[in-house]
Each structure stands twice: as structure tokens, then as C-alpha cells.
């Protein structure tokens, strides 16, 4: 084997080793080898009625949570799926979710939501994919703003 060929093989092996070391280091930093101990002491219960919950925002003052949802199984088939904004009273454990969006005059395909509160009202801002396409497709995205009074309407 020629000197040049041995040098090229040694360089390729060193480069491969360096790439492998960087890959292992990156995976290590990502926490893939970490042990996570469960630490939730509470209990969970399913909430029926909401299909395809996408995001939620906690209204600490009103002891409620707002949830954006859309049935993405239907939405993925390119059929007309309309999303909804829901609220759930956290002070009443047996409370059912209440749909807050009815009869909207525009296509509603909610994604992320945000919340702003004042002394008299709660404002919910919802990212809406009006075009109804997949989240990564070029569609008409808007921010819809809804006002919920202190009683949740």
C-alpha cells in the first residue's frame, strides 16, 4: 500500500471518528442518556367533548383554561373541518368544557393561543390558519382576537 493511500485512509478514519464524537456529544447534550424520575403526585382524568386539542392558555384569575381545538383527522382529508375555542372551569372538577365559538363568519383552524387579562375582561388571541392547509403550507394565517367577559362568555 502506498504512502499516499495510507495517509488518505488514516485521514478518512480520523474524520469519521471526529464526526462520530461530535454526534455522540450532541446526543449527550440533548439529554438522550439522562434518567428522568417521575415526579407528578396528582391525578389525571380524561375530559370528553374536545377533539384535537391544540393549545391551551391558563386564566389564573378566572380559574379557567381556554383550549383551541380542531379535528385534524378530518382536516387532513381536506374536508371542511371547523375548529373551536373552548373554556373549562377549573374550580369545578366535574365541569364540562364549554364551546365559546359559534357561527363564525370565517374559516377557523386554530393553532396556538395567547391570553391577556384586565380588570374587566380577558382577551384571547388565536393563530388561525384560514386557508385550512397543513401548518407548514403557505396559507393565510391570521390572529383572531376574542373577548371573554369575567363570567366566561
Coordinates of N, CA and C in Angstrom, one line a residue:
X1 N 0.9 -1.2 0.0 CA 0.0 0.0 0.0 C 0.9 1.2 0.0
X2 N 0.6 2.1 -0.8 CA 1.4 3.3 -1.0 C 1.2 4.3 0.2
X3 N 2.2 5.1 0.4 CA 2.2 6.1 1.5 C 0.9 7.0 1.4
X4 N 0.7 7.4 0.2 CA -0.5 8.4 -0.1 C -1.8 7.7 0.3
X5 N -2.0 6.4 -0.1 CA -3.2 5.7 0.2 C -3.4 5.5 1.7
X6 N -2.3 5.2 2.4 CA -2.3 5.0 3.9 C -2.7 6.4 4.6
X7 N -2.1 7.5 4.0 CA -2.4 8.8 4.6 C -3.9 9.1 4.4
X8 N -4.5 8.8 3.2 CA -5.9 9.1 2.9 C -6.8 8.2 3.8
X9 N -6.5 7.0 4.0 CA -7.3 6.1 4.9 C -7.2 6.6 6.3
X10 N -6.0 7.0 6.8 CA -5.9 7.5 8.1 C -6.7 8.8 8.3
X11 N -6.6 9.7 7.3 CA -7.4 10.9 7.4 C -8.9 10.7 7.4
X12 N -9.4 9.7 6.5 CA -10.8 9.4 6.5 C -11.2 8.8 7.8
X13 N -10.4 7.9 8.4 CA -10.7 7.3 9.7 C -10.8 8.4 10.8
X14 N -9.8 9.3 10.8 CA -9.8 10.4 11.8 C -11.1 11.3 11.6
X15 N -11.4 11.6 10.4 CA -12.6 12.5 10.1 C -13.9 11.7 10.6
X16 N -14.0 10.4 10.3 CA -15.1 9.7 10.7 C -15.2 9.6 12.2
X17 N -14.1 9.4 12.9 CA -14.1 9.4 14.3 C -14.5 10.8 14.9
X18 N -14.1 11.8 14.3 CA -14.4 13.2 14.8 C -15.9 13.4 14.6
X19 N -16.5 13.0 13.5 CA -17.9 13.2 13.2 C -18.7 12.3 14.2
X20 N -18.2 11.1 14.5 CA -18.9 10.2 15.4 C -18.9 10.8 16.8
X21 N -17.7 11.4 17.2 CA -17.6 12.0 18.5 C -18.5 13.2 18.7
X22 N -18.6 14.0 17.6 CA -19.5 15.2 17.7 C -20.9 14.7 17.7
X23 N -21.3 13.7 17.1 CA -22.7 13.2 17.1 C -23.0 12.7 18.5
X24 N -22.1 11.9 19.1 CA -22.4 11.4 20.5 C -22.5 12.6 21.4
X25 N -21.6 13.5 21.3 CA -21.6 14.7 22.2 C -23.0 15.5 22.0
X26 N -23.4 15.6 20.8 CA -24.7 16.3 20.6 C -25.9 15.6 21.2
X27 N -25.9 14.2 21.0 CA -26.9 13.4 21.6 C -26.9 13.5 23.1
X28 N -25.7 13.5 23.7 CA -25.5 13.6 25.1 C -26.1 14.9 25.6
X29 N -25.7 16.0 24.9 CA -26.2 17.4 25.3 C -27.7 17.4 25.2
X30 N -28.3 16.7 24.3 CA -29.8 16.7 24.1 C -30.5 15.9 25.2
X31 N -29.7 15.3 26.0 CA -30.3 14.6 27.2 C -30.8 13.1 26.9
X32 N -30.3 12.6 25.8 CA -30.8 11.2 25.5 C -30.3 10.2 26.5
X33 N -29.3 10.4 27.2 CA -28.7 9.5 28.2 C -29.1 9.8 29.6
X34 N -30.0 10.8 29.8 CA -30.4 11.3 31.1 C -31.5 10.4 31.6
X35 N -31.5 10.2 32.9 CA -32.6 9.5 33.6 C -33.6 10.5 34.2
X36 N -34.8 10.4 33.9 CA -35.8 11.3 34.4 C -36.7 10.5 35.3
X37 N -36.8 11.0 36.6 CA -37.7 10.3 37.6 C -39.0 10.9 37.5
X38 N -40.1 10.2 37.5 CA -41.5 10.7 37.5 C -41.6 11.5 38.8
X39 N -42.3 12.7 38.8 CA -42.5 13.5 40.0 C -43.8 14.1 40.1
X40 N -44.8 13.6 39.4 CA -46.2 14.1 39.4 C -46.9 13.4 40.5
X41 N -47.4 14.1 41.5 CA -48.1 13.5 42.7 C -49.6 13.6 42.5
X42 N -50.1 14.2 41.5 CA -51.6 14.4 41.4 C -52.2 13.3 40.6
X43 N -53.4 13.5 40.2 CA -54.1 12.5 39.4 C -54.6 13.2 38.1
X44 N -54.9 12.4 37.1 CA -55.4 12.8 35.8 C -56.7 12.2 35.5
X45 N -57.5 13.0 34.8 CA -58.8 12.5 34.4 C -59.1 12.9 33.0
X46 N -59.6 12.1 32.1 CA -59.9 12.5 30.8 C -61.1 13.5 30.7
X47 N -61.0 14.4 29.8 CA -62.0 15.4 29.5 C -62.6 15.1 28.2
X48 N -63.9 14.7 28.1 CA -64.5 14.4 26.9 C -65.2 15.6 26.3
X49 N -65.4 15.5 24.9 CA -66.0 16.6 24.2 C -65.1 17.4 23.4
X50 N -63.9 17.5 23.7 CA -62.9 18.3 22.9 C -62.1 17.3 22.0
X51 N -62.2 17.5 20.7 CA -61.4 16.6 19.8 C -60.3 17.4 19.2
X52 N -59.1 16.9 19.3 CA -57.9 17.6 18.7 C -57.4 18.8 19.4
X53 N -57.4 18.8 20.7 CA -56.9 20.0 21.4 C -55.5 20.3 20.9
X54 N -55.3 21.6 20.6 CA -54.0 22.1 20.0 C -53.2 22.8 21.0
X55 N -53.8 23.8 21.7 CA -53.1 24.6 22.7 C -54.0 25.0 23.8
X56 N -53.4 25.4 24.9 CA -54.3 25.9 26.0 C -53.6 27.1 26.6
X57 N -54.4 27.9 27.3 CA -53.9 29.1 28.0 C -54.7 29.2 29.3
X58 N -53.9 29.3 30.4 CA -54.5 29.3 31.7 C -54.8 30.7 32.1
X59 N -56.1 30.9 32.5 CA -56.5 32.2 33.1 C -56.5 32.0 34.6
X60 N -55.4 32.4 35.3 CA -55.3 32.1 36.7 C -56.3 32.9 37.5
X61 N -56.6 34.1 37.1 CA -57.6 35.0 37.8 C -59.0 34.4 37.8
X62 N -59.3 33.9 36.6 CA -60.7 33.3 36.4 C -60.8 31.9 36.7
X63 N -59.7 31.2 37.1 CA -59.6 29.8 37.4 C -60.3 29.0 36.3
X64 N -59.8 29.3 35.1 CA -60.3 28.5 33.9 C -59.2 28.4 32.9
X65 N -59.4 27.5 32.0 CA -58.4 27.3 30.9 C -59.1 27.4 29.6
X66 N -58.5 28.1 28.6 CA -59.0 28.2 27.3 C -58.3 27.2 26.4
X67 N -59.0 26.5 25.5 CA -58.4 25.4 24.7 C -58.8 25.7 23.3
X68 N -57.8 25.7 22.4 CA -58.1 25.7 21.0 C -58.0 24.3 20.4
X69 N -59.0 23.9 19.5 CA -59.0 22.6 19.0 C -59.6 22.5 17.6
X70 N -59.1 21.5 16.9 CA -59.7 21.2 15.6 C -59.4 19.7 15.3
X71 N -60.4 19.0 14.8 CA -60.3 17.6 14.5 C -59.3 17.4 13.3
X72 N -58.1 17.3 13.5 CA -57.1 17.2 12.5 C -57.2 16.0 11.6
X73 N -57.8 14.9 12.1 CA -58.1 13.7 11.3 C -59.0 14.1 10.1
X74 N -60.0 14.9 10.4 CA -60.9 15.3 9.3 C -60.2 16.4 8.5
X75 N -59.5 17.3 9.1 CA -58.8 18.4 8.5 C -57.7 17.9 7.5
X76 N -57.1 16.8 7.8 CA -56.0 16.2 7.0 C -56.6 15.6 5.7
X77 N -57.9 15.3 5.7 CA -58.5 14.7 4.5 C -59.0 15.8 3.5
X78 N -58.7 17.1 3.9 CA -59.1 18.3 3.1 C -60.6 18.5 3.1
X79 N -61.3 17.8 4.0 CA -62.7 18.1 4.2 C -62.9 19.3 5.0
X80 N -64.1 19.9 5.0 CA -64.3 21.1 5.8 C -64.3 20.8 7.3
X81 N -63.3 21.1 8.0 CA -63.3 20.9 9.5 C -63.2 22.3 10.1
X82 N -64.1 22.6 11.0 CA -64.1 23.8 11.7 C -63.6 23.6 13.1
X83 N -62.7 24.4 13.5 CA -62.1 24.4 14.9 C -63.0 25.1 15.9
X84 N -62.6 25.1 17.1 CA -63.3 25.8 18.2 C -62.4 26.3 19.2
X85 N -62.9 27.2 20.0 CA -62.3 27.7 21.2 C -63.2 27.3 22.4
X86 N -62.6 26.6 23.3 CA -63.3 26.1 24.5 C -62.8 26.8 25.8
X87 N -63.7 26.7 26.8 CA -63.2 27.1 28.1 C -63.6 25.9 29.1
X88 N -62.8 25.8 30.1 CA -63.1 24.8 31.2 C -62.9 25.4 32.5
X89 N -63.9 25.3 33.4 CA -63.8 25.9 34.7 C -63.0 24.9 35.6
X90 N -61.9 25.4 36.1 CA -61.0 24.6 36.9 C -61.4 24.6 38.4
X91 N -62.3 25.5 38.8 CA -62.8 25.5 40.2 C -63.8 24.4 40.4
X92 N -64.5 23.9 39.3 CA -65.5 22.9 39.4 C -65.0 21.6 38.8
X93 N -64.5 20.7 39.5 CA -63.9 19.5 39.0 C -64.8 18.7 38.0
X94 N -66.1 18.7 38.2 CA -67.0 18.0 37.3 C -67.5 18.8 36.2
X95 N -67.0 20.0 36.0 CA -67.5 20.9 34.9 C -67.1 20.3 33.6
X96 N -68.0 20.5 32.6 CA -67.8 20.1 31.2 C -67.2 21.3 30.5
X97 N -66.5 21.0 29.4 CA -66.0 22.1 28.6 C -67.1 22.8 27.9
X98 N -66.9 24.2 27.7 CA -68.0 25.0 27.0 C -67.4 25.5 25.8
X99 N -68.1 25.3 24.6 CA -67.6 25.8 23.4 C -67.9 27.3 23.3
X100 N -66.9 28.1 23.0 CA -67.0 29.6 23.0 C -67.2 30.2 21.6
X101 N -66.9 29.4 20.6 CA -67.0 29.9 19.2 C -68.2 29.2 18.5
X102 N -69.2 30.0 18.2 CA -70.3 29.5 17.4 C -70.6 30.4 16.2
X103 N -70.9 29.9 15.1 CA -71.3 30.6 14.0 C -70.4 31.7 13.5
X104 N -69.1 31.4 13.5 CA -68.1 32.3 13.0 C -68.3 32.5 11.5
X105 N -68.0 33.7 11.0 CA -68.2 34.1 9.6 C -67.0 33.9 8.8
X106 N -66.0 33.2 9.3 CA -64.7 32.9 8.6 C -64.2 31.5 9.0
X107 N -63.4 30.9 8.1 CA -62.9 29.6 8.4 C -62.0 29.7 9.7
X108 N -62.2 28.7 10.6 CA -61.5 28.7 11.8 C -60.7 27.4 12.0
X109 N -59.4 27.5 11.9 CA -58.5 26.4 12.0 C -57.4 26.8 13.1
X110 N -57.8 26.8 14.4 CA -56.9 27.3 15.4 C -55.6 26.6 15.6
X111 N -54.6 27.3 16.0 CA -53.3 26.7 16.3 C -53.0 27.2 17.7
X112 N -52.0 28.0 17.9 CA -51.6 28.5 19.2 C -52.5 29.6 19.7
X113 N -52.5 29.7 21.0 CA -53.4 30.8 21.6 C -52.6 31.5 22.7
X114 N -53.0 32.8 22.9 CA -52.4 33.6 24.0 C -53.5 34.3 24.7
X115 N -53.2 34.8 25.9 CA -54.2 35.4 26.8 C -53.7 36.7 27.4
X116 N -54.5 37.6 27.4 CA -54.2 38.9 28.1 C -55.4 39.2 29.0
X117 N -55.2 39.6 30.2 CA -56.3 39.9 31.1 C -56.2 41.4 31.6
X118 N -57.4 41.9 31.9 CA -57.5 43.2 32.5 C -58.5 43.1 33.7
X119 N -58.9 44.2 34.3 CA -59.8 44.2 35.4 C -61.2 43.7 35.0
X120 N -61.6 44.0 33.7 CA -62.9 43.7 33.3 C -63.1 42.6 32.2
X121 N -62.0 42.2 31.6 CA -62.1 41.2 30.5 C -60.9 40.4 30.3
X122 N -61.1 39.4 29.6 CA -60.0 38.5 29.2 C -60.0 38.5 27.6
X123 N -58.8 38.8 27.0 CA -58.7 38.8 25.6 C -57.9 37.5 25.2
X124 N -58.5 36.8 24.3 CA -57.8 35.5 23.8 C -57.4 35.8 22.4
X125 N -56.1 35.6 22.1 CA -55.6 35.7 20.7 C -55.3 34.3 20.2
X126 N -55.8 34.0 19.0 CA -55.7 32.7 18.4 C -55.0 32.8 17.0
X127 N -54.0 32.0 16.8 CA -53.4 31.9 15.5 C -54.4 31.0 14.7
X128 N -54.8 31.6 13.5 CA -55.8 30.9 12.7 C -55.2 30.6 11.3
X129 N -55.2 29.4 10.9 CA -54.8 29.0 9.6 C -56.0 29.1 8.7
X130 N -56.4 30.2 8.2 CA -57.7 30.4 7.5 C -57.7 29.6 6.2
X131 N -56.6 29.4 5.6 CA -56.6 28.6 4.3 C -56.9 27.1 4.6
X132 N -56.8 26.7 5.8 CA -57.1 25.3 6.1 C -56.1 24.3 5.7
X133 N -55.0 24.8 5.2 CA -53.9 23.8 4.8 C -53.1 23.3 6.0
X134 N -52.2 22.5 5.7 CA -51.3 22.0 6.7 C -50.5 23.2 7.3
X135 N -50.1 23.0 8.6 CA -49.4 24.1 9.3 C -48.2 24.6 8.6
X136 N -47.5 23.8 7.8 CA -46.3 24.2 7.1 C -46.5 24.6 5.7
X137 N -47.7 24.6 5.2 CA -48.0 25.1 3.9 C -48.2 26.6 3.9
X138 N -48.1 27.2 2.7 CA -48.3 28.6 2.6 C -49.8 28.9 2.6
X139 N -50.4 29.3 3.7 CA -51.8 29.6 3.8 C -51.9 31.0 4.4
X140 N -53.1 31.5 4.4 CA -53.4 32.8 5.0 C -53.5 32.6 6.5
X141 N -52.5 33.0 7.2 CA -52.5 32.9 8.7 C -52.9 34.3 9.2
X142 N -53.8 34.3 10.2 CA -54.3 35.5 10.9 C -54.2 35.3 12.4
X143 N -54.3 36.4 13.1 CA -54.5 36.4 14.5 C -55.9 36.8 14.8
X144 N -56.8 35.9 15.3 CA -58.1 36.3 15.7 C -58.2 36.7 17.1
X145 N -58.9 37.7 17.5 CA -59.0 38.2 18.8 C -60.4 38.1 19.3
X146 N -60.5 37.4 20.4 CA -61.8 37.2 21.1 C -61.8 37.8 22.5
X147 N -62.9 38.3 22.9 CA -63.0 38.9 24.2 C -64.0 38.0 25.1
X148 N -63.5 37.6 26.2 CA -64.3 36.8 27.1 C -64.5 37.7 28.3
X149 N -65.8 37.8 28.8 CA -66.0 38.6 30.0 C -65.6 37.8 31.2
X150 N -65.7 38.4 32.3 CA -65.3 37.7 33.5 C -66.1 36.5 33.9
X151 N -67.3 36.4 33.3 CA -68.1 35.2 33.6 C -67.8 34.1 32.5
X152 N -66.9 34.4 31.6 CA -66.5 33.4 30.6 C -67.2 33.4 29.3
X153 N -68.2 34.2 29.1 CA -68.9 34.3 27.8 C -68.1 34.9 26.7

